């Protein structure tokens, strides 16, 4: 996506919070969602590809630790963290089967300080060093932002009359 | 060079300090952020200038104030508009306000003023830029504002009783920072002198808003308020559930705030001091007594606490003399004596004792910012984590989460303007979209699943990815004992107002006025130096606990 006319200028924290909610919205556990959010905030160009991962149902991965780490049926957003942990602990090779390299794998790899490269159709995660990353304000595609918001909205609870009156503990007018 | 916190041994234990009931009894102290800010403004000899004032006779229009701090210029943009009384609510669901504000980086030109005039009133729906550091809105205290205007117009006596009781002309209903709704990220300013501490930009915003409210009422009333009256007029704030999650989602920052306060107390307990300080302590104890007398609120439960505290405070401080206070270990004995009383008494005692010892404790405020979040120690062995759970997390593992009351409440964000709310899990829909503030329950769940597992924790987390957050939090507790609230935040008896009071006390709030267990009003900067005090170089860092002007 070329940033320019028709883009939204968002703060880094705004992007981070929106990604965090979106990940939580589809069922990514909170800690992993925080890591994805920080990774995307540092690599905002990966937002578009993130949407494809958000569209995938959360799967239950199977792990084989007999030689390094071999992961089948992974959901990238949920399971990349533990792969990076394994790399950090020297449990090599770490292979995510059936996961393709994309902007999101690269963003997560940078965030965790590992590499993520394709080999024989699988994603191999290995030690790597990057220059320090700094998140900053960025431009995003308005349609990507809207679609991200749809996933984030999965964490919001529809309003009822009762919750409007009692859920926040204050009245509806304050003319005192 | 930064000050440093002291060894844990001399501090009150986190199991004692990090209970909700105690956090809900905290008072502002000289370590509070607004105090730090005003000390910095005084040290910098900062001057506030009113660059722009375009108000009609009814007080509707725009204004810009600027102040130099730490080598940078910051401006408060203010806009006021007529508001239908039916629209005036302090809730997040409000869609219009009496006034809206932006703390601006630099001095806005005419184009920028036009941009801010268009967007600030829209608040969450506005479009903001990196120049916009904080976004806020406020509603009038209609009774007090109108009464003062009437007095000024008629040349009549000011309503001093109301001024003392209410304490502000406007109350903010939100003060947003750190990138919210497209404003600047905190990372853009957190290295700047004067803004390095927690919430400094937000504190600068509210202090400048207070200045604006003084000018506005004088403008509409067509007369001047005496300075001693203006000092009595702080800035109000109405705070609901939106503030509480911050303490849960920033555990290491919470630890930094708490350990600085506990370190300050530990230093004071063992320090020796002279007659001047002892006399100051006596004076401050009388001020505290007067403050308690003047702190009257409608909520019967909380007011009963204040009434009890008045008696307890009199009991603790009655008969104190400077000579008695100067005896070796006198402060330590007083603190121990306070433990026989309520947590309100204990926490008031803590704030009181710290107050005269600026030289000893003010440097700690440099340690209160903490940008870090818990990370996973993936190498930790399951057995080691089990030990950490046993040593640090008894408060969580002991809870019976099969009992319905232990999970009665759930935190959530409403679709309606994303207002944070609390629901009843067993009778209301929405718990499947619960906000993850149930850390105690998550730690409990981790402790249930961990037994029987061996090897490095990262392998355990491959099978139990849902426990990653809990593992991080437990690991963090070993080195950051004040990082967790040691209570169950979804229990039927949990009162969010306790979390609000803790955070607000760190801001420097006083006159807590809970409207329910979910909501409170407070006063900020009541008694604080005025902009004119800074200009005249007569501003003093002596406004712990506001009392009526002599």
XYZ file of C-alpha atoms in Angstrom:
726
model
C 0.000 0.000 0.000
C 1.499 3.307 -0.969
C 0.972 5.866 1.764
C -0.207 9.200 0.478
C -3.531 10.677 -0.501
C -6.348 8.815 1.202
C -4.269 7.575 4.092
C -4.922 7.996 7.777
C -2.256 9.426 10.008
C -2.370 7.533 13.296
C -0.249 7.541 16.399
C 1.854 4.553 17.251
C -0.127 3.915 20.413
C -3.395 4.189 18.522
C -2.235 1.507 16.099
C -0.885 -0.640 18.908
C -4.119 -0.520 20.870
C -6.237 -1.240 17.801
C -4.127 -4.274 16.895
C -4.179 -5.481 20.480
C -7.950 -5.344 20.573
C -8.284 -6.950 17.154
C -6.080 -9.853 18.179
C -8.004 -10.270 21.409
C -11.185 -10.050 19.408
C -10.370 -13.200 17.456
C -9.152 -15.039 20.545
C -5.392 -14.520 20.575
C -4.288 -14.691 24.243
C -3.530 -11.311 25.774
C 0.247 -11.585 26.103
C 0.658 -12.763 22.520
C -1.744 -10.060 21.358
C 0.431 -7.485 23.107
C 3.475 -8.801 21.297
C 1.752 -8.722 17.920
C 0.572 -5.186 18.652
C 4.067 -3.995 19.520
C 5.446 -5.722 16.415
C 2.928 -4.119 14.072
C 3.369 -0.708 15.713
C 7.072 -0.994 14.923
C 6.364 -2.261 11.376
C 3.085 -0.593 10.399
C 3.390 -1.586 6.749
C 2.512 -5.094 7.902
C -0.996 -4.015 8.852
C -2.567 -5.051 5.580
C -1.190 -8.577 5.786
C -2.184 -8.780 9.442
C -5.799 -8.643 8.368
C -5.425 -11.958 6.565
C -4.118 -13.578 9.728
C -6.913 -12.052 11.768
C -9.382 -13.669 9.391
C -8.078 -17.154 10.184
C -9.796 -19.084 12.970
C -7.650 -19.735 15.995
C -6.267 -23.230 15.682
C -4.810 -25.606 18.205
C -1.197 -26.179 17.231
C 0.711 -29.388 17.816
C 4.315 -29.191 18.960
C 7.026 -31.777 18.566
C 10.074 -31.095 20.737
C 12.026 -34.210 19.795
C 14.430 -32.293 17.534
C 14.241 -28.557 18.003
C 10.639 -27.441 17.671
C 8.353 -28.586 14.917
C 4.953 -26.877 14.879
C 1.968 -28.051 12.887
C -1.358 -26.289 12.471
C -0.047 -23.088 14.014
C -1.882 -19.786 14.158
C 0.883 -17.307 13.548
C -0.451 -14.658 15.910
C -0.851 -17.089 18.783
C 2.094 -19.389 18.276
C 4.968 -17.297 17.001
C 5.854 -16.168 20.519
C 6.728 -19.615 21.741
C 8.775 -20.253 18.616
C 10.811 -17.132 19.358
C 11.202 -18.350 22.955
C 12.530 -21.648 21.659
C 15.052 -19.891 19.440
C 16.197 -17.746 22.341
C 16.762 -20.919 24.373
C 18.743 -22.532 21.555
C 16.154 -25.199 20.754
C 16.956 -25.300 17.040
C 15.714 -25.812 14.418
C 12.344 -24.150 14.894
C 9.959 -24.887 12.050
C 6.451 -23.589 11.540
C 4.913 -25.924 8.985
C 2.446 -24.525 6.519
C 3.109 -20.912 7.461
C 4.272 -18.610 4.677
C 6.644 -15.695 5.011
C 4.874 -12.358 4.864
C 5.086 -8.847 6.267
C 3.621 -10.073 9.539
C 6.147 -12.871 9.999
C 8.881 -10.307 9.378
C 7.372 -7.836 11.817
C 7.107 -10.512 14.483
C 10.619 -11.725 13.737
C 12.023 -8.226 14.131
C 10.120 -7.672 17.330
C 11.423 -10.907 18.843
C 14.946 -10.559 17.452
C 14.837 -13.641 15.266
C 14.758 -14.355 11.554
C 11.866 -16.061 9.796
C 12.739 -17.463 6.382
C 11.155 -20.013 4.063
C 12.869 -23.341 3.505
C 11.181 -26.259 1.744
C 7.794 -24.607 2.039
C 7.986 -24.071 5.789
C 8.902 -21.096 7.919
C 12.178 -21.527 9.763
C 12.798 -19.303 12.760
C 16.412 -18.712 13.754
C 18.553 -16.321 15.782
C 19.091 -12.910 14.260
C 20.019 -9.429 15.343
C 18.399 -6.226 14.164
C 19.162 -2.609 14.810
C 17.019 -1.151 17.586
C 13.467 -0.459 16.437
C 11.529 2.664 17.252
C 7.806 2.917 16.812
C 6.413 6.172 15.551
C 3.474 7.838 13.956
C 2.452 6.227 10.694
C 0.082 6.351 7.768
C -2.389 3.554 7.263
C -4.901 2.700 4.601
C -8.372 3.808 5.750
C -9.914 0.550 4.578
C -7.321 -1.482 6.499
C -8.059 0.659 9.532
C -11.776 0.078 9.161
C -11.309 -3.669 8.810
C -9.029 -3.716 11.842
C -11.761 -1.917 13.743
C -14.231 -4.664 12.874
C -12.024 -7.218 14.653
C -11.398 -4.841 17.544
C -15.156 -4.432 17.902
C -15.370 -8.124 18.777
C -14.166 -7.083 22.246
C -17.005 -4.577 22.739
C -20.211 -5.503 24.514
C -23.497 -4.341 22.971
C -25.249 -1.775 25.080
C -28.452 -2.450 26.980
C -30.626 0.012 28.869
C -29.524 -1.626 32.098
C -25.824 -1.382 31.324
C -26.205 2.223 30.219
C -27.805 3.104 33.539
C -25.788 0.957 35.919
C -22.632 -0.228 34.193
C -20.567 2.890 34.734
C -21.884 3.927 38.106
C -22.811 7.505 37.298
C -25.969 9.236 36.200
C -26.770 10.543 32.756
C -26.762 14.279 33.495
C -24.536 16.385 35.754
C -25.996 19.855 36.052
C -24.774 20.639 39.529
C 21.907 11.381 38.518
C 18.714 9.639 39.443
C 17.904 8.923 43.028
C 17.537 5.292 43.958
C 15.020 3.235 45.837
C 16.267 1.439 48.930
C 16.515 -2.210 49.847
C 13.238 -4.003 50.253
C 13.866 -4.906 53.884
C 13.042 -1.422 55.173
C 9.804 -1.096 53.253
C 6.260 -1.991 54.182
C 5.498 -5.382 52.707
C 3.728 -5.514 49.377
C 1.169 -7.930 50.839
C 0.197 -5.101 53.153
C 0.472 -2.202 50.741
C -1.045 -3.630 47.571
C -4.480 -4.422 48.943
C -7.387 -2.655 47.327
C -8.757 -1.342 50.599
C -5.448 0.337 51.396
C -5.009 1.664 47.868
C -8.478 3.092 48.280
C -7.327 4.993 51.355
C -4.358 6.794 49.815
C -3.815 10.528 50.032
C -1.832 12.853 47.805
C 1.739 13.447 48.854
C 4.656 15.606 47.865
C 5.606 12.813 45.422
C 2.320 13.278 43.567
C 2.720 14.270 39.959
C 1.017 17.638 40.152
C 3.294 18.587 43.029
C 6.320 17.535 40.973
C 5.077 19.628 38.085
C 4.555 22.782 40.122
C 7.974 22.359 41.740
C 9.437 22.191 38.263
C 7.493 25.244 37.099
C 8.748 27.149 40.133
C 12.340 26.002 39.601
C 12.197 26.932 35.914
C 10.726 30.350 36.758
C 8.124 29.516 34.136
C 5.783 32.237 32.994
C 2.310 31.753 31.624
C 1.216 34.108 28.852
C -2.255 34.545 27.414
C -1.623 34.895 23.702
C -5.144 34.737 22.410
C -8.499 35.600 23.944
C -11.546 35.742 21.738
C -14.538 35.413 24.054
C -18.006 36.881 23.817
C -19.756 38.395 26.806
C -21.195 35.025 27.825
C -17.782 33.412 27.802
C -18.020 31.489 24.564
C -15.010 31.541 22.286
C -11.378 30.519 22.192
C -8.217 31.188 24.165
C -4.564 30.203 24.037
C -2.124 30.177 26.946
C 1.549 29.351 26.630
C 4.163 28.339 29.154
C 7.871 27.584 28.869
C 8.965 24.422 30.591
C 12.317 22.695 30.329
C 13.303 24.678 27.267
C 10.114 23.993 25.318
C 7.008 26.082 24.812
C 3.646 24.430 25.371
C 0.250 25.998 24.799
C -3.202 25.269 26.067
C -5.870 25.802 23.462
C -9.333 26.264 24.992
C -12.726 26.503 23.353
C -16.066 27.036 25.066
C -19.492 26.604 23.545
C -23.092 26.794 24.747
C -24.305 23.448 26.032
C -27.854 22.195 26.395
C -28.205 21.104 30.055
C -29.651 17.794 28.881
C -26.319 17.125 27.186
C -24.189 17.890 30.246
C -22.919 14.593 31.582
C -19.548 13.616 32.993
C -19.832 10.170 31.419
C -17.704 8.926 28.542
C -20.926 8.621 26.552
C -21.225 12.431 26.499
C -21.111 13.971 23.042
C -20.766 17.647 23.922
C -19.130 19.626 26.697
C -18.941 23.171 28.013
C -15.298 23.377 27.017
C -12.644 21.452 25.158
C -8.870 21.703 25.367
C -5.715 20.683 23.603
C -2.203 20.918 25.005
C -0.243 21.988 21.969
C 3.451 21.561 21.287
C 4.664 25.110 20.630
C 2.554 28.160 20.006
C -0.330 27.680 17.551
C -0.693 30.174 14.712
C -4.024 31.329 13.316
C -4.320 28.325 11.014
C -3.652 25.944 13.849
C -6.120 27.761 16.086
C -8.714 27.306 13.350
C -7.875 23.615 13.105
C -8.097 23.164 16.856
C -11.350 25.143 17.006
C -12.869 22.687 14.587
C -11.518 19.468 16.074
C -11.156 19.941 19.840
C -14.937 20.090 20.459
C -15.296 16.788 18.619
C -12.948 15.101 21.086
C -12.747 11.377 20.189
C -14.111 12.079 16.707
C -11.682 14.900 15.915
C -8.593 14.673 13.763
C -5.378 15.401 15.599
C -1.702 15.661 14.817
C 1.657 15.151 16.439
C 1.525 18.753 17.652
C -1.412 17.891 19.899
C -0.046 16.458 23.134
C -3.146 16.119 25.293
C -6.849 16.275 24.621
C -9.362 17.171 27.298
C -12.852 18.444 27.972
C -14.580 19.910 30.975
C -18.001 20.845 32.213
C -18.838 23.721 34.484
C -19.821 23.351 38.060
C -22.908 25.255 37.027
C -23.953 26.303 40.518
C -20.589 27.726 41.515
C -19.760 29.290 38.167
C -23.102 31.094 37.973
C -22.974 32.168 41.613
C -19.510 33.684 41.265
C -20.519 35.429 38.038
C -23.557 36.891 39.801
C -21.402 38.042 42.729
C -18.838 39.646 40.444
C -21.503 41.379 38.337
C -23.281 42.715 41.411
C -20.199 43.558 43.391
C -21.558 41.250 46.085
C -19.698 39.010 48.503
C -18.261 35.915 46.942
C -19.890 32.617 47.947
C -16.914 31.474 49.988
C -18.766 28.530 51.498
C -19.575 27.152 48.059
C -16.076 27.874 46.855
C -14.666 25.848 49.703
C -17.197 23.033 49.388
C -16.982 22.616 45.626
C -13.430 23.782 45.050
C -13.493 24.195 41.270
C -15.235 26.066 38.468
C -14.993 23.251 35.966
C -14.291 19.569 36.151
C -12.543 17.672 33.420
C -14.264 14.497 32.337
C -11.307 13.123 30.427
C -7.677 14.054 29.906
C -6.218 11.963 27.117
C -2.527 11.565 26.360
C -0.122 9.130 24.723
C -1.439 8.927 21.216
C -5.124 8.580 22.024
C -7.335 9.498 19.095
C -4.325 10.441 17.017
C -2.599 12.916 19.326
C 1.160 12.661 19.871
C 2.658 9.527 21.347
C 4.223 9.935 24.758
C 7.480 8.667 23.286
C 7.707 11.954 21.389
C 7.986 13.971 24.581
C 9.025 11.665 27.398
C 12.672 12.662 27.218
C 11.976 16.380 27.456
C 12.968 18.125 30.665
C 9.900 18.649 32.776
C 7.812 16.037 30.981
C 9.828 12.955 31.872
C 7.750 11.989 34.873
C 4.497 10.079 34.633
C 1.516 12.069 33.347
C 3.417 15.355 33.334
C 1.818 16.579 30.105
C -1.602 15.716 31.494
C -0.814 17.525 34.749
C 0.366 20.586 32.835
C -2.886 20.484 30.892
C -5.099 20.462 33.966
C -3.044 23.137 35.729
C -3.408 25.415 32.694
C -7.127 24.613 32.415
C -7.473 25.802 35.989
C -5.879 29.111 34.979
C -8.312 29.365 32.095
C -11.339 28.774 34.328
C -10.254 31.647 36.603
C -9.937 33.996 33.636
C -13.233 32.829 32.180
C -15.299 33.486 35.285
C -13.660 36.903 35.689
C -14.409 37.686 32.048
C -18.059 36.717 32.283
C -18.502 38.288 35.695
C -16.704 41.458 34.728
C -14.642 41.592 37.901
C -11.510 40.254 39.499
C -11.228 37.440 41.997
C -8.686 37.930 44.771
C -5.652 35.682 44.435
C -6.378 33.875 47.672
C -9.805 32.946 46.290
C -8.340 31.789 43.006
C -5.919 29.552 44.861
C -8.934 27.917 46.469
C -10.326 27.159 43.047
C -8.613 24.082 41.698
C -9.767 22.040 38.781
C -12.259 19.266 39.285
C -12.224 15.892 37.663
C -14.844 13.252 37.229
C -13.395 9.795 36.934
C -14.976 6.484 36.138
C -13.857 3.024 35.229
C -11.668 4.110 32.328
C -8.899 4.998 34.712
C -8.735 1.697 36.553
C -7.380 -0.652 33.855
C -4.214 1.429 33.559
C -3.001 0.235 36.950
C -3.503 -3.370 35.876
C -2.003 -3.050 32.422
C 1.135 -1.172 33.585
C 2.356 -3.338 36.465
C 5.980 -2.208 36.423
C 4.961 1.434 36.381
C 2.648 0.789 39.320
C 5.569 -0.827 41.117
C 7.730 2.227 40.485
C 5.122 4.587 41.902
C 4.579 2.455 44.944
C 8.183 1.648 45.725
C 9.131 5.316 45.505
C 6.423 6.177 47.987
C 7.381 3.322 50.293
C 11.051 4.253 50.006
C 10.227 7.812 50.952
C 8.384 6.556 54.004
C 11.213 4.218 54.968
C 13.715 7.074 54.769
C 11.580 9.372 56.843
C 10.971 6.771 59.541
C 14.647 6.637 60.420
C 15.753 10.183 59.768
C 16.809 12.652 62.420
C 15.532 16.194 62.121
C 15.594 19.519 63.870
C 13.149 21.922 65.453
C 12.089 23.608 62.204
C 10.959 20.329 60.692
C 9.236 19.280 63.885
C 7.310 22.543 63.984
C 6.388 22.043 60.346
C 5.027 18.594 61.157
C 2.885 20.074 63.909
C 1.567 22.750 61.539
C 0.835 20.131 58.901
C -1.011 17.941 61.384
C -3.300 20.901 62.133
C -3.773 21.538 58.432
C -4.731 17.899 57.950
C -7.285 18.200 60.743
C -8.779 21.293 59.117
C -8.810 19.591 55.735
C -10.724 16.647 57.192
C -13.240 19.013 58.758
C -13.773 20.780 55.435
C -14.032 17.529 53.452
C -17.753 16.799 53.386
C -19.355 14.518 50.838
C -22.787 13.117 50.142
C -22.022 9.411 50.013
C -22.895 8.103 53.483
C -20.399 5.232 53.543
C -17.455 7.340 52.511
C -18.492 10.238 54.672
C -18.613 7.913 57.667
C -14.997 7.050 56.938
C -14.073 10.717 56.974
C -15.874 11.256 60.260
C -14.037 8.319 61.790
C -10.759 9.579 60.399
C -11.272 12.972 62.023
C -11.504 11.255 65.407
C -8.567 8.992 64.720
C -6.390 11.833 63.494
C -7.143 13.853 66.591
C -6.274 10.831 68.683
C -2.968 10.308 66.932
C -1.794 13.893 66.850
C -3.383 15.417 69.942
C -0.701 16.370 72.435
C 2.112 16.147 69.910
C 4.834 18.713 70.444
C 7.906 19.535 68.444
C 10.040 18.188 71.266
C 8.220 14.853 71.268
C 8.564 14.544 67.507
C 12.295 15.165 67.692
C 12.854 12.225 70.044
C 14.717 9.349 68.425
C 12.326 7.013 66.577
C 9.286 9.202 67.249
C 7.966 9.089 63.674
C 8.441 5.362 63.475
C 6.496 4.922 66.705
C 3.726 7.179 65.412
C 3.434 5.141 62.253
C 3.213 1.936 64.288
C 0.620 3.607 66.485
C -1.436 4.473 63.406
C -1.657 0.792 62.525
C -4.116 0.391 65.374
C -6.441 2.680 63.434
C -8.067 2.497 60.032
C -6.206 2.263 56.759
C -7.391 5.818 56.134
C -5.484 6.890 59.229
C -2.400 4.938 58.258
C -2.238 6.353 54.769
C -2.879 9.908 55.910
C -0.044 9.431 58.379
C 2.256 8.283 55.587
C 1.537 11.328 53.412
C 1.865 13.664 56.419
C 5.208 12.251 57.501
C 6.701 12.530 54.033
C 5.609 16.118 53.523
C 8.357 18.119 55.286
C 11.228 16.026 53.954
C 11.622 17.321 50.419
C 15.402 17.124 50.532
C 15.161 13.498 51.507
C 12.483 12.281 49.123
C 11.909 14.623 46.166
C 14.680 12.991 44.139
C 12.634 9.801 44.134
C 10.178 11.375 41.719
C 12.825 10.860 39.042
C 12.376 7.115 39.518
C 8.626 7.119 39.026
C 8.609 6.868 35.238
C 8.993 3.325 33.952
C 8.499 2.554 30.267
C 8.972 -1.186 30.637
C 6.453 -3.994 30.575
C 6.889 -7.510 31.955
C 8.676 -9.860 29.594
C 8.919 -13.601 29.643
C 11.918 -15.362 31.147
C 11.530 -18.308 28.819
C 14.393 -20.206 30.400
C 12.728 -20.451 33.791
C 11.983 -23.995 34.818
C 8.426 -25.049 35.630
C 9.527 -26.000 39.141
C 11.014 -22.548 39.663
C 7.815 -20.942 38.489
C 5.923 -23.164 40.896
C 8.118 -21.859 43.706
C 7.499 -18.280 42.622
C 3.769 -18.941 42.700
C 4.068 -20.346 46.192
C 6.213 -17.483 47.474
C 4.547 -14.496 45.817
C 1.039 -15.478 44.810
C -0.710 -16.869 47.841
C -3.233 -14.060 47.499
C -4.264 -15.550 44.142
C -3.928 -19.263 44.696
C -5.973 -19.105 47.907
C -9.078 -17.743 46.195
C -11.893 -20.228 45.629
C -12.889 -19.336 42.096
C -15.579 -21.989 42.046
C -17.599 -19.770 44.392
C -19.939 -17.585 42.326
C -19.105 -14.401 44.255
C -15.421 -14.789 43.313
C -16.288 -14.202 39.670
C -19.401 -12.084 40.124
C -18.157 -9.022 38.243
C -16.595 -8.610 34.836
C -14.966 -5.606 33.233
C -15.864 -4.730 29.696
C -15.899 -2.012 27.102
C -19.328 -0.995 25.886
C -20.100 -0.489 22.226
C -21.531 2.868 23.302
C -18.602 5.252 22.756
C -16.366 2.511 24.112
C -17.300 3.393 27.651
C -15.634 1.083 30.185
C -18.203 -0.654 32.339
C -18.653 -3.457 34.836
C -21.266 -6.159 34.560
C -22.628 -8.992 36.671
C -21.277 -12.175 35.163
C -24.005 -14.510 36.281
C -26.944 -12.375 35.187
C -25.757 -10.118 32.342
C -24.568 -10.910 28.852
C -21.113 -9.930 27.647
C -18.690 -11.857 29.855
C -17.396 -13.637 26.761
C -15.951 -10.238 25.763
C -14.460 -9.531 29.163
C -11.495 -7.173 29.433
C -8.509 -9.095 30.780
C -8.189 -7.396 34.160
C -8.742 -10.612 36.095
C -5.021 -11.132 36.708
C -5.566 -12.820 40.056
C -7.852 -15.345 38.415
C -5.370 -15.871 35.576
C -2.570 -16.519 38.069
C -4.842 -18.907 39.957
C -5.585 -20.738 36.721
C -1.880 -20.980 35.932
C -1.260 -22.467 39.369
C -3.955 -25.061 38.669
C -2.436 -26.169 35.372
C 1.279 -26.070 36.231
C 1.654 -29.047 38.614
C 2.990 -32.152 36.898
C 4.828 -30.241 34.213
C 8.588 -30.118 34.016
C 11.189 -28.491 31.836
C 11.488 -24.925 30.619
C 8.435 -22.745 30.900
C 8.375 -21.982 27.171
C 7.519 -25.612 26.479
C 4.691 -25.467 28.999
C 3.443 -22.328 27.239
C 3.385 -24.136 23.907
C 0.613 -26.292 25.373
C -0.933 -23.546 27.511
C -0.561 -20.337 25.479
C -3.348 -18.718 27.502
C -1.035 -18.601 30.539
C 1.705 -16.491 28.964
C 0.487 -13.267 30.576
C 0.155 -14.869 33.997
C 3.654 -16.350 33.770
C 5.079 -12.923 32.894
C 3.268 -11.323 35.796
C 4.375 -13.949 38.302
C 7.957 -13.682 37.119
C 7.814 -9.906 37.419
C 6.619 -10.113 41.013
C 9.939 -11.485 42.220
C 11.756 -8.245 41.456
C 8.764 -5.909 41.462
C 6.741 -6.757 44.540
C 4.419 -3.772 44.188
C 3.477 -4.585 40.592
C 0.261 -6.468 41.336
C -2.896 -5.503 43.140
C -3.213 -8.351 45.615
C -6.935 -8.740 45.366
C -9.443 -10.376 43.087
C -10.652 -7.735 40.650
C -13.716 -9.729 39.637
C -14.936 -10.508 43.148
C -18.451 -9.431 44.074
C -17.069 -7.128 46.761
C -14.383 -5.482 44.616
C -14.828 -1.702 44.525
C -13.180 -0.055 41.509
C -13.255 3.286 43.310
C -10.317 1.993 45.371
C -8.205 1.722 42.242
C -9.333 5.154 41.121
C -8.332 6.704 44.423
C -4.882 5.135 44.317
C -4.144 6.461 40.868
C -5.708 9.833 41.541
C -3.723 10.256 44.746
C -0.571 9.840 42.698
C -1.887 12.584 40.442
C -2.275 14.774 43.519
C -6.036 14.626 43.896
C -7.839 15.473 47.094
C -11.424 15.842 48.317
C -12.368 12.433 46.945
C -16.110 12.468 46.454
C -17.275 9.013 45.340
C -20.633 8.983 43.617
C -20.758 5.190 43.646
C -18.299 2.322 43.903
C -17.512 2.897 40.215
C -17.171 6.643 40.010
C -15.664 9.563 41.870
C -15.176 13.261 41.648
C -12.025 14.854 42.932
C -10.278 18.192 43.106
C -6.865 18.828 41.629
C -4.588 21.800 42.239
C -6.742 23.329 44.949
C -4.298 25.539 46.852
C -1.658 25.191 44.148
C 0.337 28.203 42.960
C -1.326 30.415 40.381
C 0.244 31.473 37.123
C 0.485 34.944 38.636
C 2.357 33.496 41.626
C 4.948 32.127 39.238
C 5.254 35.466 37.481
C 5.705 37.266 40.786
C 8.158 34.599 41.967
C 6.099 34.057 45.089
C 4.911 30.531 44.274
C 5.463 28.043 47.102
C 5.574 24.275 47.127
C 3.403 24.149 50.211
C -0.112 23.061 49.338
C -0.424 19.527 50.670
C -4.117 19.038 51.489
C -6.142 22.126 50.602
C -7.792 24.116 53.372
C -9.876 27.250 53.259
C -7.900 30.447 52.983
C -7.108 32.172 56.266
